[in-house]
Amino acid sequence: MTTESQVIQTLFEMSGITAVKVQEQLKELVATSAQPLVLFWDIHDIQKATTFSRKFLEDHILNDPRVQRYERQREKGGKRVWLKEPTAKVIQEIIMNDWM
């Protein structure tokens, strides 16, 4: 005879839900939740993320209007920052679609 818990476990497994998959999802959730929320990044952060030099970024990426729309600067000559998530997506789009 099968117990109710065995029936439920069988239904989950038939749906593709296993203990291993649940554990993987939990680990992923913990890993993403533990990362600090970063709203903005500066040119040094962009350099680290892309491995491009500052001059290359200035000449080929940061002067693009799609990137400039997310740029903020408190005063002329002050530190420039960009909204991280939309800027990262635009930079990826530029590199993957606009370059040969």
mmCIF file of N, CA and C in Angstrom:
data_model
loop_
_atom_site.group_PDB
_atom_site.id
_atom_site.type_symbol
_atom_site.label_atom_id
_atom_site.label_comp_id
_atom_site.label_asym_id
_atom_site.label_seq_id
_atom_site.Cartn_x
_atom_site.Cartn_y
_atom_site.Cartn_z
ATOM 1 N N MET A 1 0.827 -1.185 0.000
ATOM 2 C CA MET A 1 0.000 0.000 0.000
ATOM 3 C C MET A 1 0.870 1.246 0.000
ATOM 4 N N THR A 2 0.433 2.254 -0.727
ATOM 5 C CA THR A 2 1.186 3.498 -0.756
ATOM 6 C C THR A 2 0.561 4.488 0.207
ATOM 7 N N THR A 3 1.415 5.222 0.833
ATOM 8 C CA THR A 3 0.927 6.237 1.754
ATOM 9 C C THR A 3 0.700 7.540 1.002
ATOM 10 N N GLU A 4 0.028 8.434 1.641
ATOM 11 C CA GLU A 4 -0.288 9.735 1.029
ATOM 12 C C GLU A 4 0.990 10.491 0.663
ATOM 13 N N SER A 5 1.999 10.431 1.525
ATOM 14 C CA SER A 5 3.251 11.136 1.233
ATOM 15 C C SER A 5 3.963 10.529 0.033
ATOM 16 N N GLN A 6 3.868 9.224 -0.160
ATOM 17 C CA GLN A 6 4.470 8.591 -1.329
ATOM 18 C C GLN A 6 3.746 9.022 -2.603
ATOM 19 N N VAL A 7 2.436 9.139 -2.529
ATOM 20 C CA VAL A 7 1.657 9.593 -3.686
ATOM 21 C C VAL A 7 2.040 11.022 -4.043
ATOM 22 N N ILE A 8 2.140 11.852 -3.046
ATOM 23 C CA ILE A 8 2.524 13.253 -3.275
ATOM 24 C C ILE A 8 3.927 13.320 -3.859
ATOM 25 N N GLN A 9 4.862 12.547 -3.323
ATOM 26 C CA GLN A 9 6.232 12.535 -3.840
ATOM 27 C C GLN A 9 6.246 12.069 -5.286
ATOM 28 N N THR A 10 5.481 11.064 -5.613
ATOM 29 C CA THR A 10 5.401 10.566 -6.988
ATOM 30 C C THR A 10 4.840 11.630 -7.920
ATOM 31 N N LEU A 11 3.801 12.347 -7.479
ATOM 32 C CA LEU A 11 3.224 13.420 -8.300
ATOM 33 C C LEU A 11 4.250 14.528 -8.554
ATOM 34 N N PHE A 12 4.989 14.904 -7.515
ATOM 35 C CA PHE A 12 6.029 15.917 -7.684
ATOM 36 C C PHE A 12 7.091 15.452 -8.670
ATOM 37 N N GLU A 13 7.546 14.225 -8.523
ATOM 38 C CA GLU A 13 8.582 13.698 -9.407
ATOM 39 C C GLU A 13 8.092 13.612 -10.846
ATOM 40 N N MET A 14 6.818 13.263 -11.029
ATOM 41 C CA MET A 14 6.250 13.212 -12.379
ATOM 42 C C MET A 14 6.189 14.606 -12.991
ATOM 43 N N SER A 15 6.068 15.616 -12.148
ATOM 44 C CA SER A 15 6.041 17.006 -12.612
ATOM 45 C C SER A 15 7.437 17.572 -12.810
ATOM 46 N N GLY A 16 8.452 16.785 -12.469
ATOM 47 C CA GLY A 16 9.823 17.250 -12.621
ATOM 48 C C GLY A 16 10.364 17.927 -11.380
ATOM 49 N N ILE A 17 9.617 17.881 -10.298
ATOM 50 C CA ILE A 17 10.051 18.506 -9.046
ATOM 51 C C ILE A 17 10.654 17.418 -8.167
ATOM 52 N N THR A 18 11.970 17.522 -7.973
ATOM 53 C CA THR A 18 12.669 16.543 -7.131
ATOM 54 C C THR A 18 13.347 17.267 -5.979
ATOM 55 N N ALA A 19 13.775 16.491 -5.005
ATOM 56 C CA ALA A 19 14.473 17.082 -3.857
ATOM 57 C C ALA A 19 15.738 17.790 -4.300
ATOM 58 N N VAL A 20 16.430 17.238 -5.273
ATOM 59 C CA VAL A 20 17.664 17.838 -5.783
ATOM 60 C C VAL A 20 17.357 19.196 -6.421
ATOM 61 N N LYS A 21 16.310 19.264 -7.236
ATOM 62 C CA LYS A 21 15.965 20.528 -7.890
ATOM 63 C C LYS A 21 15.544 21.579 -6.871
ATOM 64 N N VAL A 22 14.802 21.165 -5.847
ATOM 65 C CA VAL A 22 14.393 22.102 -4.805
ATOM 66 C C VAL A 22 15.619 22.632 -4.077
ATOM 67 N N GLN A 23 16.576 21.772 -3.764
ATOM 68 C CA GLN A 23 17.800 22.208 -3.084
ATOM 69 C C GLN A 23 18.595 23.166 -3.959
ATOM 70 N N GLU A 24 18.684 22.886 -5.267
ATOM 71 C CA GLU A 24 19.400 23.776 -6.187
ATOM 72 C C GLU A 24 18.742 25.147 -6.229
ATOM 73 N N GLN A 25 17.416 25.166 -6.302
ATOM 74 C CA GLN A 25 16.690 26.436 -6.332
ATOM 75 C C GLN A 25 16.915 27.224 -5.038
ATOM 76 N N LEU A 26 16.896 26.545 -3.913
ATOM 77 C CA LEU A 26 17.139 27.212 -2.640
ATOM 78 C C LEU A 26 18.549 27.790 -2.569
ATOM 79 N N LYS A 27 19.536 27.020 -3.025
ATOM 80 C CA LYS A 27 20.915 27.527 -3.039
ATOM 81 C C LYS A 27 21.032 28.758 -3.917
ATOM 82 N N GLU A 28 20.390 28.723 -5.086
ATOM 83 C CA GLU A 28 20.424 29.871 -5.993
ATOM 84 C C GLU A 28 19.753 31.090 -5.360
ATOM 85 N N LEU A 29 18.630 30.861 -4.703
ATOM 86 C CA LEU A 29 17.913 31.950 -4.039
ATOM 87 C C LEU A 29 18.762 32.565 -2.936
ATOM 88 N N VAL A 30 19.420 31.734 -2.149
ATOM 89 C CA VAL A 30 20.292 32.236 -1.078
ATOM 90 C C VAL A 30 21.455 33.024 -1.670
ATOM 91 N N ALA A 31 22.047 32.510 -2.744
ATOM 92 C CA ALA A 31 23.198 33.188 -3.356
ATOM 93 C C ALA A 31 22.801 34.553 -3.902
ATOM 94 N N THR A 32 21.678 34.644 -4.575
ATOM 95 C CA THR A 32 21.264 35.935 -5.143
ATOM 96 C C THR A 32 20.808 36.898 -4.055
ATOM 97 N N SER A 33 20.216 36.376 -2.994
ATOM 98 C CA SER A 33 19.764 37.237 -1.901
ATOM 99 C C SER A 33 20.929 37.776 -1.086
ATOM 100 N N ALA A 34 22.021 37.038 -1.045
ATOM 101 C CA ALA A 34 23.178 37.450 -0.247
ATOM 102 C C ALA A 34 24.003 38.530 -0.932
ATOM 103 N N GLN A 35 23.812 38.720 -2.229
ATOM 104 C CA GLN A 35 24.572 39.737 -2.944
ATOM 105 C C GLN A 35 24.018 41.123 -2.612
ATOM 106 N N PRO A 36 24.908 42.092 -2.410
ATOM 107 C CA PRO A 36 24.421 43.441 -2.108
ATOM 108 C C PRO A 36 23.745 44.049 -3.334
ATOM 109 N N LEU A 37 22.748 44.857 -3.083
ATOM 110 C CA LEU A 37 22.044 45.538 -4.157
ATOM 111 C C LEU A 37 22.871 46.744 -4.593
ATOM 112 N N VAL A 38 23.301 46.758 -5.844
ATOM 113 C CA VAL A 38 24.099 47.855 -6.375
ATOM 114 C C VAL A 38 23.238 48.608 -7.387
ATOM 115 N N LEU A 39 22.933 49.856 -7.082
ATOM 116 C CA LEU A 39 22.081 50.649 -7.962
ATOM 117 C C LEU A 39 22.875 51.367 -9.039
ATOM 118 N N PHE A 40 24.047 51.894 -8.659
ATOM 119 C CA PHE A 40 24.850 52.687 -9.578
ATOM 120 C C PHE A 40 26.250 52.113 -9.662
ATOM 121 N N TRP A 41 26.936 52.425 -10.766
ATOM 122 C CA TRP A 41 28.338 52.091 -10.876
ATOM 123 C C TRP A 41 29.050 53.228 -11.579
ATOM 124 N N ASP A 42 30.347 53.355 -11.289
ATOM 125 C CA ASP A 42 31.145 54.409 -11.903
ATOM 126 C C ASP A 42 32.022 53.807 -12.992
ATOM 127 N N ILE A 43 32.862 54.644 -13.581
ATOM 128 C CA ILE A 43 33.663 54.183 -14.716
ATOM 129 C C ILE A 43 34.634 53.074 -14.312
ATOM 130 N N HIS A 44 35.114 53.098 -13.074
ATOM 131 C CA HIS A 44 36.037 52.050 -12.619
ATOM 132 C C HIS A 44 35.318 50.701 -12.521
ATOM 133 N N ASP A 45 34.079 50.725 -12.060
ATOM 134 C CA ASP A 45 33.296 49.492 -11.998
ATOM 135 C C ASP A 45 33.017 48.950 -13.402
ATOM 136 N N ILE A 46 32.736 49.847 -14.329
ATOM 137 C CA ILE A 46 32.470 49.434 -15.710
ATOM 138 C C ILE A 46 33.747 48.850 -16.323
ATOM 139 N N GLN A 47 34.897 49.457 -16.026
ATOM 140 C CA GLN A 47 36.170 48.936 -16.516
ATOM 141 C C GLN A 47 36.394 47.507 -16.017
ATOM 142 N N LYS A 48 36.139 47.273 -14.729
ATOM 143 C CA LYS A 48 36.321 45.937 -14.168
ATOM 144 C C LYS A 48 35.380 44.927 -14.817
ATOM 145 N N ALA A 49 34.139 45.345 -15.051
ATOM 146 C CA ALA A 49 33.139 44.427 -15.599
ATOM 147 C C ALA A 49 33.402 44.090 -17.064
ATOM 148 N N THR A 50 33.939 45.054 -17.814
ATOM 149 C CA THR A 50 34.124 44.837 -19.253
ATOM 150 C C THR A 50 35.562 44.538 -19.635
ATOM 151 N N THR A 51 36.498 44.842 -18.782
ATOM 152 C CA THR A 51 37.951 44.742 -19.014
ATOM 153 C C THR A 51 38.430 45.681 -20.123
ATOM 154 N N PHE A 52 37.646 46.677 -20.469
ATOM 155 C CA PHE A 52 38.067 47.687 -21.440
ATOM 156 C C PHE A 52 38.749 48.835 -20.722
ATOM 157 N N SER A 53 39.656 49.516 -21.415
ATOM 158 C CA SER A 53 40.329 50.663 -20.818
ATOM 159 C C SER A 53 39.361 51.837 -20.722
ATOM 160 N N ARG A 54 39.726 52.785 -19.894
ATOM 161 C CA ARG A 54 38.889 53.975 -19.725
ATOM 162 C C ARG A 54 38.728 54.713 -21.051
ATOM 163 N N LYS A 55 39.821 54.871 -21.787
ATOM 164 C CA LYS A 55 39.761 55.591 -23.064
ATOM 165 C C LYS A 55 38.853 54.868 -24.054
ATOM 166 N N PHE A 56 38.969 53.551 -24.130
ATOM 167 C CA PHE A 56 38.120 52.787 -25.038
ATOM 168 C C PHE A 56 36.649 52.942 -24.657
ATOM 169 N N LEU A 57 36.352 52.868 -23.364
ATOM 170 C CA LEU A 57 34.968 53.050 -22.918
ATOM 171 C C LEU A 57 34.450 54.429 -23.296
ATOM 172 N N GLU A 58 35.277 55.449 -23.043
ATOM 173 C CA GLU A 58 34.871 56.821 -23.375
ATOM 174 C C GLU A 58 34.609 56.977 -24.871
ATOM 175 N N ASP A 59 35.491 56.400 -25.692
ATOM 176 C CA ASP A 59 35.399 56.587 -27.146
ATOM 177 C C ASP A 59 34.313 55.743 -27.802
ATOM 178 N N HIS A 60 34.059 54.543 -27.281
ATOM 179 C CA HIS A 60 33.214 53.608 -28.011
ATOM 180 C C HIS A 60 31.933 53.181 -27.301
ATOM 181 N N ILE A 61 31.845 53.373 -26.008
ATOM 182 C CA ILE A 61 30.675 52.891 -25.270
ATOM 183 C C ILE A 61 29.917 54.036 -24.597
ATOM 184 N N LEU A 62 30.630 54.805 -23.793
ATOM 185 C CA LEU A 62 29.956 55.793 -22.942
ATOM 186 C C LEU A 62 29.430 57.006 -23.700
ATOM 187 N N ASN A 63 29.883 57.188 -24.943
ATOM 188 C CA ASN A 63 29.353 58.308 -25.726
ATOM 189 C C ASN A 63 28.104 57.921 -26.510
ATOM 190 N N ASP A 64 27.694 56.670 -26.418
ATOM 191 C CA ASP A 64 26.482 56.197 -27.081
ATOM 192 C C ASP A 64 25.260 56.794 -26.357
ATOM 193 N N PRO A 65 24.303 57.355 -27.086
ATOM 194 C CA PRO A 65 23.121 57.962 -26.449
ATOM 195 C C PRO A 65 22.326 56.992 -25.577
ATOM 196 N N ARG A 66 22.358 55.714 -25.919
ATOM 197 C CA ARG A 66 21.638 54.730 -25.104
ATOM 198 C C ARG A 66 22.261 54.579 -23.726
ATOM 199 N N VAL A 67 23.572 54.789 -23.641
ATOM 200 C CA VAL A 67 24.265 54.722 -22.349
ATOM 201 C C VAL A 67 24.158 56.072 -21.641
ATOM 202 N N GLN A 68 24.309 57.146 -22.394
ATOM 203 C CA GLN A 68 24.278 58.480 -21.802
ATOM 204 C C GLN A 68 22.955 58.785 -21.104
ATOM 205 N N ARG A 69 21.891 58.169 -21.546
ATOM 206 C CA ARG A 69 20.600 58.463 -20.927
ATOM 207 C C ARG A 69 20.554 57.989 -19.476
ATOM 208 N N TYR A 70 21.415 57.053 -19.093
ATOM 209 C CA TYR A 70 21.452 56.557 -17.713
ATOM 210 C C TYR A 70 22.577 57.184 -16.891
ATOM 211 N N GLU A 71 23.293 58.118 -17.471
ATOM 212 C CA GLU A 71 24.404 58.780 -16.781
ATOM 213 C C GLU A 71 23.882 59.911 -15.911
ATOM 214 N N ARG A 72 24.420 60.023 -14.711
ATOM 215 C CA ARG A 72 24.068 61.111 -13.803
ATOM 216 C C ARG A 72 25.350 61.722 -13.249
ATOM 217 N N GLN A 73 25.287 63.045 -13.051
ATOM 218 C CA GLN A 73 26.437 63.781 -12.532
ATOM 219 C C GLN A 73 25.872 64.932 -11.702
ATOM 220 N N ARG A 74 26.296 65.036 -10.469
ATOM 221 C CA ARG A 74 25.731 66.048 -9.583
ATOM 222 C C ARG A 74 26.080 67.465 -10.044
ATOM 223 N N GLU A 75 27.315 67.657 -10.459
ATOM 224 C CA GLU A 75 27.751 68.982 -10.923
ATOM 225 C C GLU A 75 28.755 68.805 -12.047
ATOM 226 N N LYS A 76 28.941 69.829 -12.838
ATOM 227 C CA LYS A 76 29.879 69.756 -13.951
ATOM 228 C C LYS A 76 31.274 69.453 -13.402
ATOM 229 N N GLY A 77 31.913 68.446 -13.957
ATOM 230 C CA GLY A 77 33.229 68.040 -13.490
ATOM 231 C C GLY A 77 33.185 67.087 -12.314
ATOM 232 N N GLY A 78 31.985 66.781 -11.813
ATOM 233 C CA GLY A 78 31.853 65.855 -10.686
ATOM 234 C C GLY A 78 31.883 64.408 -11.150
ATOM 235 N N LYS A 79 31.823 63.535 -10.200
ATOM 236 C CA LYS A 79 31.869 62.103 -10.494
ATOM 237 C C LYS A 79 30.629 61.686 -11.281
ATOM 238 N N ARG A 80 30.864 60.880 -12.312
ATOM 239 C CA ARG A 80 29.758 60.370 -13.117
ATOM 240 C C ARG A 80 29.403 58.965 -12.649
ATOM 241 N N VAL A 81 28.119 58.688 -12.589
ATOM 242 C CA VAL A 81 27.623 57.355 -12.263
ATOM 243 C C VAL A 81 26.536 56.992 -13.260
ATOM 244 N N TRP A 82 26.312 55.686 -13.411
ATOM 245 C CA TRP A 82 25.291 55.180 -14.322
ATOM 246 C C TRP A 82 24.424 54.196 -13.558
ATOM 247 N N LEU A 83 23.138 54.159 -13.869
ATOM 248 C CA LEU A 83 22.275 53.121 -13.319
ATOM 249 C C LEU A 83 22.826 51.778 -13.783
ATOM 250 N N LYS A 84 23.079 50.880 -12.867
ATOM 251 C CA LYS A 84 23.829 49.664 -13.210
ATOM 252 C C LYS A 84 23.069 48.729 -14.150
ATOM 253 N N GLU A 85 21.881 48.316 -13.784
ATOM 254 C CA GLU A 85 21.196 47.273 -14.553
ATOM 255 C C GLU A 85 20.884 47.698 -15.992
ATOM 256 N N PRO A 86 20.250 48.852 -16.219
ATOM 257 C CA PRO A 86 19.965 49.201 -17.619
ATOM 258 C C PRO A 86 21.223 49.499 -18.429
ATOM 259 N N THR A 87 22.228 50.073 -17.786
ATOM 260 C CA THR A 87 23.478 50.356 -18.493
ATOM 261 C C THR A 87 24.187 49.068 -18.890
ATOM 262 N N ALA A 88 24.199 48.091 -18.001
ATOM 263 C CA ALA A 88 24.828 46.803 -18.318
ATOM 264 C C ALA A 88 24.131 46.150 -19.506
ATOM 265 N N LYS A 89 22.811 46.232 -19.538
ATOM 266 C CA LYS A 89 22.065 45.645 -20.664
ATOM 267 C C LYS A 89 22.389 46.362 -21.967
ATOM 268 N N VAL A 90 22.483 47.688 -21.918
ATOM 269 C CA VAL A 90 22.794 48.459 -23.129
ATOM 270 C C VAL A 90 24.212 48.162 -23.604
ATOM 271 N N ILE A 91 25.161 48.087 -22.687
ATOM 272 C CA ILE A 91 26.543 47.773 -23.067
ATOM 273 C C ILE A 91 26.600 46.397 -23.717
ATOM 274 N N GLN A 92 25.898 45.440 -23.155
ATOM 275 C CA GLN A 92 25.867 44.104 -23.750
ATOM 276 C C GLN A 92 25.234 44.158 -25.144
ATOM 277 N N GLU A 93 24.175 44.922 -25.289
ATOM 278 C CA GLU A 93 23.515 45.072 -26.596
ATOM 279 C C GLU A 93 24.457 45.697 -27.618
ATOM 280 N N ILE A 94 25.193 46.721 -27.211
ATOM 281 C CA ILE A 94 26.140 47.385 -28.115
ATOM 282 C C ILE A 94 27.198 46.391 -28.584
ATOM 283 N N ILE A 95 27.772 45.658 -27.659
ATOM 284 C CA ILE A 95 28.847 44.739 -27.992
ATOM 285 C C ILE A 95 28.339 43.572 -28.841
ATOM 286 N N MET A 96 27.208 43.014 -28.478
ATOM 287 C CA MET A 96 26.713 41.826 -29.170
ATOM 288 C C MET A 96 26.050 42.132 -30.517
ATOM 289 N N ASN A 97 25.398 43.278 -30.638
ATOM 290 C CA ASN A 97 24.621 43.547 -31.849
ATOM 291 C C ASN A 97 25.220 44.592 -32.780
ATOM 292 N N ASP A 98 25.903 45.576 -32.224
ATOM 293 C CA ASP A 98 26.410 46.670 -33.063
ATOM 294 C C ASP A 98 27.817 46.425 -33.582
ATOM 295 N N TRP A 99 28.555 45.535 -32.948
ATOM 296 C CA TRP A 99 29.914 45.254 -33.385
ATOM 297 C C TRP A 99 29.916 44.032 -34.290
ATOM 298 N N MET A 100 30.913 43.949 -35.138
ATOM 299 C CA MET A 100 31.019 42.793 -36.036
ATOM 300 C C MET A 100 31.527 41.586 -35.312
#
